[in-house]
Amino acid sequence: MFEFSITARSGRARAGLLTTPHGVVKTPLFMPVGTQGSVKGISPRELKEIGSQIVLANTYHLLLRPGPERVRALGGLHWFAAYDGPWLTDSGGFQVMSLGDLRKIDEQGVTFRSHLNGDLVVLTPERSIEAQEALGADIIMAFDECPPYPSSPDYLKASVGRTLRWLERSLKAKTRPDQALFAIAQGGVDLELRRTSVLATVAFDTPGFAIGGLAVGEPKEDMYPAVELSTRLLPDHKPRYLMGVGHPEDLVAAVALGVDMFDCVYPTRTGRFGYALVPEGRLNLKLSRYLDDPRPIDPACDCYACTHYSRAYLSHLVRAEEILALRMLSLHNLRYLHRLMEAAWEAIQSRDYGAFAREFAGRRFREGIPPWFTLALREGGHWG
């Protein structure tokens, strides 16, 4: 039911095929985030039209409402949310971290107050897996602790050990053979702890592995050595998932190092704030300069927004706070990231990912390519 094969390589970048019970997808890929079982403002039909391959849902939010057992009774996420392609559910660890002082972590799990009604909730590895099995996603995640940035060395070390013990309990709790459980390596930007976590996590031999605990506020100069080390130590024949990363430049840099999967709320959240992603960065359509601009957001884009509307019209809608603008910008931004990953796939197939990444950087970084991006390309075998 679950297979991964690499079809081409260019340096450390890989193009692959990931087989799930609900379809075969191409990697590298970006996963839209459907926090509560829905990508905000975008229908399942539109997701498929723009090239979405896997949709992510958040266990924490669905645990609180409508409840995983209700979703199970209504056919699981595939039927309940009317998206019949592959789903991935996170474990709830990241959302719990974001609660800050509203939660308490101990060896058993996490106790927190619901942000909806204040009810006391206990989330353990066993409960997380039970909920994810009820939700019915194709890929589920081990329950982990995502430490905030910055964290003390002692806290990071304790969280790495706890995440490994929670991984063991997550695997013991798993009962459904039609779901693939991915383990998550932690360690923050401490490279020795990151090495320890990755090597210990790999020993569990799960169908795929995630790189967690990054893109939580640390400088990119610290983030990318951790990504480079992680991909170098993770098994070559299994998918690698960099959690919570969605800026275009991060996708290009991480693919160069051998990452296969990404997710982030960035493209849709950015769209709801009136920004549109373009190769040079992003357009702020709240600005009056776009009110008389007849061009599409991106002439090269084939999304509905770009093939039907002008920047002028969308800028007008943004300023008028019309819902259509927020939907169209979210749709375009997702399509932009999907097109970026499709182009990356083609470049890897042609064994020329370096040229693709350097061309991207030339358009994106007009004030000079930052050292962290150069590092990623150099370590990935794509520079010079």
XYZ file of C-alpha atoms in Angstrom:
384
model
C 0.000 0.000 0.000
C 2.939 2.336 0.572
C 6.050 2.497 -1.612
C 8.672 5.097 -2.474
C 10.997 4.974 -5.442
C 13.514 7.484 -6.762
C 13.209 8.037 -10.497
C 16.039 10.545 -11.031
C 18.782 12.412 -9.194
C 20.633 15.659 -9.694
C 23.268 16.078 -7.027
C 21.469 15.389 -3.765
C 18.111 16.473 -5.192
C 15.756 13.560 -5.903
C 12.655 13.066 -8.009
C 10.474 10.249 -6.778
C 7.155 8.445 -6.827
C 5.268 7.901 -3.583
C 2.521 5.272 -3.671
C -0.298 5.596 -1.116
C -3.651 3.812 -0.755
C -5.304 6.817 -2.434
C -2.958 7.453 -5.305
C 0.588 7.860 -6.556
C 2.207 11.282 -6.154
C 5.393 12.838 -7.523
C 8.054 14.236 -5.238
C 9.308 16.807 -4.461
C 5.900 18.170 -3.506
C 4.237 20.820 -1.394
C 1.197 19.917 0.718
C -1.534 22.530 1.291
C -2.600 22.766 4.920
C -6.250 21.970 5.598
C -6.110 22.827 9.282
C -9.656 21.776 10.131
C -10.156 19.400 7.213
C -10.418 22.267 4.734
C -7.856 24.427 2.954
C -9.245 27.866 3.762
C -11.388 29.126 0.889
C -10.354 26.405 -1.592
C -12.623 23.524 -2.637
C -11.366 19.962 -3.181
C -12.064 20.306 -6.921
C -9.937 23.451 -7.064
C -7.147 21.734 -5.147
C -7.002 19.016 -7.768
C -7.193 21.524 -10.625
C -4.123 23.394 -9.365
C -2.091 20.217 -8.883
C -2.332 19.528 -5.149
C -1.254 15.947 -4.481
C -1.509 15.500 -0.698
C -3.536 17.586 1.749
C -2.531 17.963 5.396
C -4.992 18.126 8.289
C -4.291 18.977 11.911
C -5.052 16.332 14.517
C -5.136 18.893 17.331
C -7.919 20.928 15.738
C -9.956 17.945 14.547
C -9.632 16.327 17.970
C -11.353 19.350 19.510
C -14.003 19.596 16.794
C -15.797 17.796 15.291
C -13.968 14.899 16.972
C -12.126 12.028 15.255
C -14.824 9.441 16.007
C -17.420 11.573 14.252
C -15.103 11.841 11.232
C -14.598 8.056 11.270
C -18.362 7.465 11.367
C -18.766 9.708 8.329
C -16.198 7.851 6.224
C -12.905 9.333 7.378
C -11.308 12.449 5.930
C -11.553 11.195 2.336
C -15.363 11.125 2.464
C -16.011 13.640 5.221
C -13.984 16.384 3.490
C -14.819 15.208 -0.058
C -11.147 14.998 -1.057
C -10.410 11.478 -2.253
C -6.681 11.934 -2.799
C -4.008 11.211 -0.188
C -4.152 12.887 3.223
C -1.487 13.409 5.866
C -2.317 14.197 9.487
C 0.149 15.712 11.910
C 0.343 14.432 15.480
C -0.673 17.607 17.281
C 2.817 18.205 18.689
C 3.449 21.501 16.905
C 0.035 22.968 17.786
C 0.567 22.008 21.417
C 3.936 23.813 21.393
C 2.223 26.936 20.111
C -0.104 26.969 23.150
C 2.777 28.165 25.318
C 1.771 28.533 28.968
C -1.631 26.932 28.299
C -0.097 23.458 28.250
C 1.914 21.195 30.538
C 4.308 18.544 29.208
C 5.338 15.459 31.146
C 6.427 11.935 30.301
C 2.868 10.766 29.809
C 1.967 13.417 27.248
C 0.581 16.932 27.133
C -2.240 18.414 29.188
C -3.785 21.609 27.880
C -6.882 23.744 27.882
C -8.952 23.789 24.714
C -8.692 27.157 23.023
C -12.386 26.765 22.112
C -14.074 26.255 25.474
C -11.381 25.815 28.105
C -11.960 22.086 28.594
C -9.006 20.146 29.970
C -7.568 17.813 27.314
C -4.847 15.159 27.680
C -3.004 14.232 24.492
C -0.657 11.256 24.657
C 1.113 9.269 21.933
C -1.603 6.638 22.216
C -4.415 9.182 21.941
C -2.737 10.936 19.005
C -2.419 7.687 17.052
C -5.959 6.649 17.987
C -7.252 9.986 16.655
C -5.201 9.785 13.461
C -6.425 6.251 12.799
C -9.998 7.462 13.188
C -9.355 10.359 10.804
C -8.076 7.825 8.265
C -5.165 9.685 6.654
C -2.779 7.806 4.375
C 0.265 9.141 6.255
C 0.201 9.733 10.000
C 2.863 11.252 12.229
C 4.392 10.009 15.466
C 3.563 12.140 18.494
C 6.496 14.414 19.222
C 7.558 17.427 21.196
C 8.453 20.420 19.052
C 10.570 22.664 21.306
C 10.303 26.422 20.803
C 13.179 28.599 19.630
C 15.269 29.445 21.477
C 15.455 26.572 23.953
C 18.230 25.777 26.424
C 20.548 22.845 25.665
C 19.118 20.951 28.630
C 15.545 21.445 27.415
C 16.459 20.374 23.879
C 18.223 17.263 25.164
C 15.247 16.300 27.319
C 12.801 16.871 24.452
C 14.860 14.697 22.095
C 14.759 11.818 24.566
C 11.057 12.294 25.212
C 10.243 12.394 21.491
C 12.094 9.096 20.991
C 10.168 7.448 23.816
C 6.917 8.844 22.431
C 7.862 7.457 19.000
C 8.188 3.982 20.494
C 4.781 4.332 22.138
C 3.252 5.697 18.916
C 4.441 2.637 16.993
C 3.077 0.281 19.646
C -0.295 2.055 19.535
C -0.617 1.837 15.748
C -3.076 -0.824 14.514
C -4.029 0.088 10.934
C -1.816 -1.493 8.245
C -3.150 0.854 5.554
C -1.526 3.912 7.178
C 2.176 4.790 7.012
C 3.584 6.265 10.216
C 6.449 8.734 9.775
C 8.879 9.311 12.632
C 10.037 12.854 13.444
C 13.619 13.831 14.285
C 14.118 16.844 16.556
C 17.101 18.617 18.091
C 16.560 22.226 17.124
C 19.651 23.810 15.561
C 22.043 22.020 17.923
C 23.879 19.843 15.400
C 25.088 17.267 17.917
C 21.586 16.800 19.311
C 20.198 16.780 15.784
C 22.658 14.010 14.857
C 21.739 12.035 17.971
C 18.024 12.399 17.260
C 18.250 11.484 13.580
C 20.387 8.389 14.146
C 18.189 7.146 16.988
C 15.025 7.835 14.973
C 16.309 6.053 11.870
C 16.740 2.888 13.948
C 12.943 2.565 14.133
C 12.838 1.999 10.346
C 9.527 3.747 9.702
C 8.248 4.137 6.089
C 9.318 7.797 6.025
C 11.017 10.393 8.177
C 10.274 14.009 9.041
C 12.651 16.788 10.010
C 10.873 18.652 12.796
C 11.639 21.562 15.070
C 12.852 23.944 12.346
C 11.294 27.079 10.800
C 10.122 28.064 14.290
C 11.921 31.412 14.417
C 15.593 30.487 14.098
C 17.847 32.310 11.586
C 18.162 30.516 8.265
C 21.927 30.524 8.747
C 21.278 28.121 11.636
C 18.410 26.224 10.020
C 20.169 25.010 6.894
C 23.141 23.253 8.526
C 20.505 21.272 10.472
C 18.633 20.423 7.264
C 21.873 19.450 5.520
C 22.946 17.182 8.374
C 19.513 15.586 8.636
C 19.206 14.715 4.955
C 22.747 13.353 4.938
C 21.929 10.971 7.801
C 18.393 9.930 6.837
C 17.921 6.779 4.714
C 18.316 7.421 1.002
C 15.478 5.106 -0.019
C 12.732 6.664 2.108
C 10.829 9.958 1.797
C 12.056 12.972 3.771
C 9.565 15.548 4.996
C 10.644 19.015 6.192
C 7.778 20.134 8.397
C 6.271 23.612 8.399
C 8.326 25.045 5.540
C 6.657 26.843 2.627
C 8.593 29.918 1.479
C 9.592 29.390 -2.172
C 13.298 29.977 -1.534
C 13.241 27.435 1.294
C 11.655 24.807 -0.929
C 14.299 25.281 -3.626
C 17.160 25.199 -1.101
C 15.836 22.159 0.786
C 15.137 20.171 -2.389
C 18.771 20.803 -3.313
C 19.718 18.943 -0.127
C 17.405 15.994 -0.764
C 14.095 16.911 0.906
C 10.994 15.422 -0.752
C 7.937 16.846 1.059
C 6.860 20.176 2.552
C 3.840 21.807 4.185
C 3.037 25.282 5.446
C 0.156 27.730 5.884
C 2.323 30.436 4.269
C 0.808 30.505 0.755
C -2.820 30.669 1.888
C -2.204 32.930 4.872
C -0.168 35.262 2.663
C -3.006 35.299 0.140
C -5.529 36.224 2.816
C -3.341 39.218 3.692
C -3.434 40.428 0.082
C -0.060 39.182 -1.159
C 0.577 37.229 -4.359
C 3.684 35.104 -4.905
C 5.740 35.796 -8.034
C 9.257 34.708 -9.076
C 10.709 38.002 -7.811
C 9.109 37.659 -4.382
C 5.551 38.787 -3.771
C 3.169 41.561 -4.796
C 1.340 43.585 -2.172
C -1.994 44.088 -3.911
C -3.141 46.453 -1.186
C -0.905 49.091 -2.794
C -2.572 51.646 -5.054
C 0.080 51.167 -7.748
C -1.737 48.003 -8.874
C -5.164 49.601 -9.289
C -4.422 50.464 -12.932
C -2.270 47.426 -13.773
C -3.966 45.332 -16.486
C -1.510 42.432 -16.277
C -2.248 39.123 -14.547
C -0.465 38.384 -11.283
C 2.011 36.208 -13.185
C 1.812 35.905 -16.989
C 3.446 32.461 -16.788
C 0.877 31.069 -14.337
C -2.051 28.935 -15.499
C -4.243 29.279 -12.391
C -7.797 30.613 -12.609
C -6.823 33.931 -11.036
C -4.069 34.571 -13.567
C -6.067 33.458 -16.602
C -9.184 35.471 -15.727
C -8.350 38.520 -13.628
C -6.011 41.496 -13.763
C -3.872 42.814 -10.958
C -6.093 45.902 -11.081
C -9.283 43.932 -10.422
C -7.748 41.818 -7.674
C -6.217 44.900 -6.064
C -9.666 46.511 -6.084
C -11.176 43.414 -4.451
C -8.448 43.294 -1.802
C -8.991 46.926 -0.892
C -12.768 46.366 -0.844
C -12.234 43.307 1.405
C -14.117 41.041 -0.978
C -13.860 37.328 -0.222
C -13.172 36.484 -3.875
C -9.816 38.279 -3.701
C -8.657 36.234 -0.734
C -9.745 33.004 -2.420
C -8.041 33.854 -5.703
C -4.782 34.928 -4.102
C -4.708 31.779 -1.973
C -5.426 29.692 -5.066
C -2.686 31.425 -7.038
C -0.124 31.126 -4.244
C -0.731 27.389 -3.913
C -0.466 26.963 -7.668
C 2.772 28.949 -7.635
C 4.342 26.511 -5.160
C 2.993 23.507 -7.058
C 4.423 24.881 -10.312
C 7.733 25.483 -8.557
C 7.890 21.865 -7.416
C 6.801 20.629 -10.845
C 9.650 22.627 -12.395
C 12.042 21.225 -9.793
C 10.910 17.701 -10.702
C 11.571 18.376 -14.372
C 14.998 19.856 -13.606
C 15.965 16.789 -11.597
C 14.766 14.526 -14.387
C 17.072 16.497 -16.711
C 19.943 16.145 -14.208
C 20.289 19.919 -14.107
C 18.777 21.041 -10.822
C 21.695 23.399 -10.214
C 20.843 25.527 -13.239
C 17.189 25.639 -12.178
C 18.060 26.685 -8.616
C 20.543 29.339 -9.729
C 18.047 30.786 -12.216
C 15.439 30.907 -9.437
C 17.912 32.646 -7.128
C 18.816 35.199 -9.792
C 15.199 36.338 -9.978
C 14.347 36.005 -6.301
C 17.412 37.605 -4.656
C 17.908 40.887 -6.441
C 20.156 42.246 -3.679
C 22.471 39.249 -3.709
C 22.082 35.548 -3.009
C 22.226 34.978 0.777
C 24.974 32.710 2.161
C 22.503 30.148 3.538
C 21.076 29.575 0.040
C 24.553 29.269 -1.461
C 25.448 26.798 1.288
C 22.443 24.619 0.485
C 23.287 24.532 -3.213
C 26.966 23.904 -2.601
C 26.359 21.080 -0.110
C 23.778 19.635 -2.485
C 26.264 19.553 -5.352
C 24.635 22.334 -7.393
C 27.052 25.264 -7.136
C 30.070 25.928 -9.334
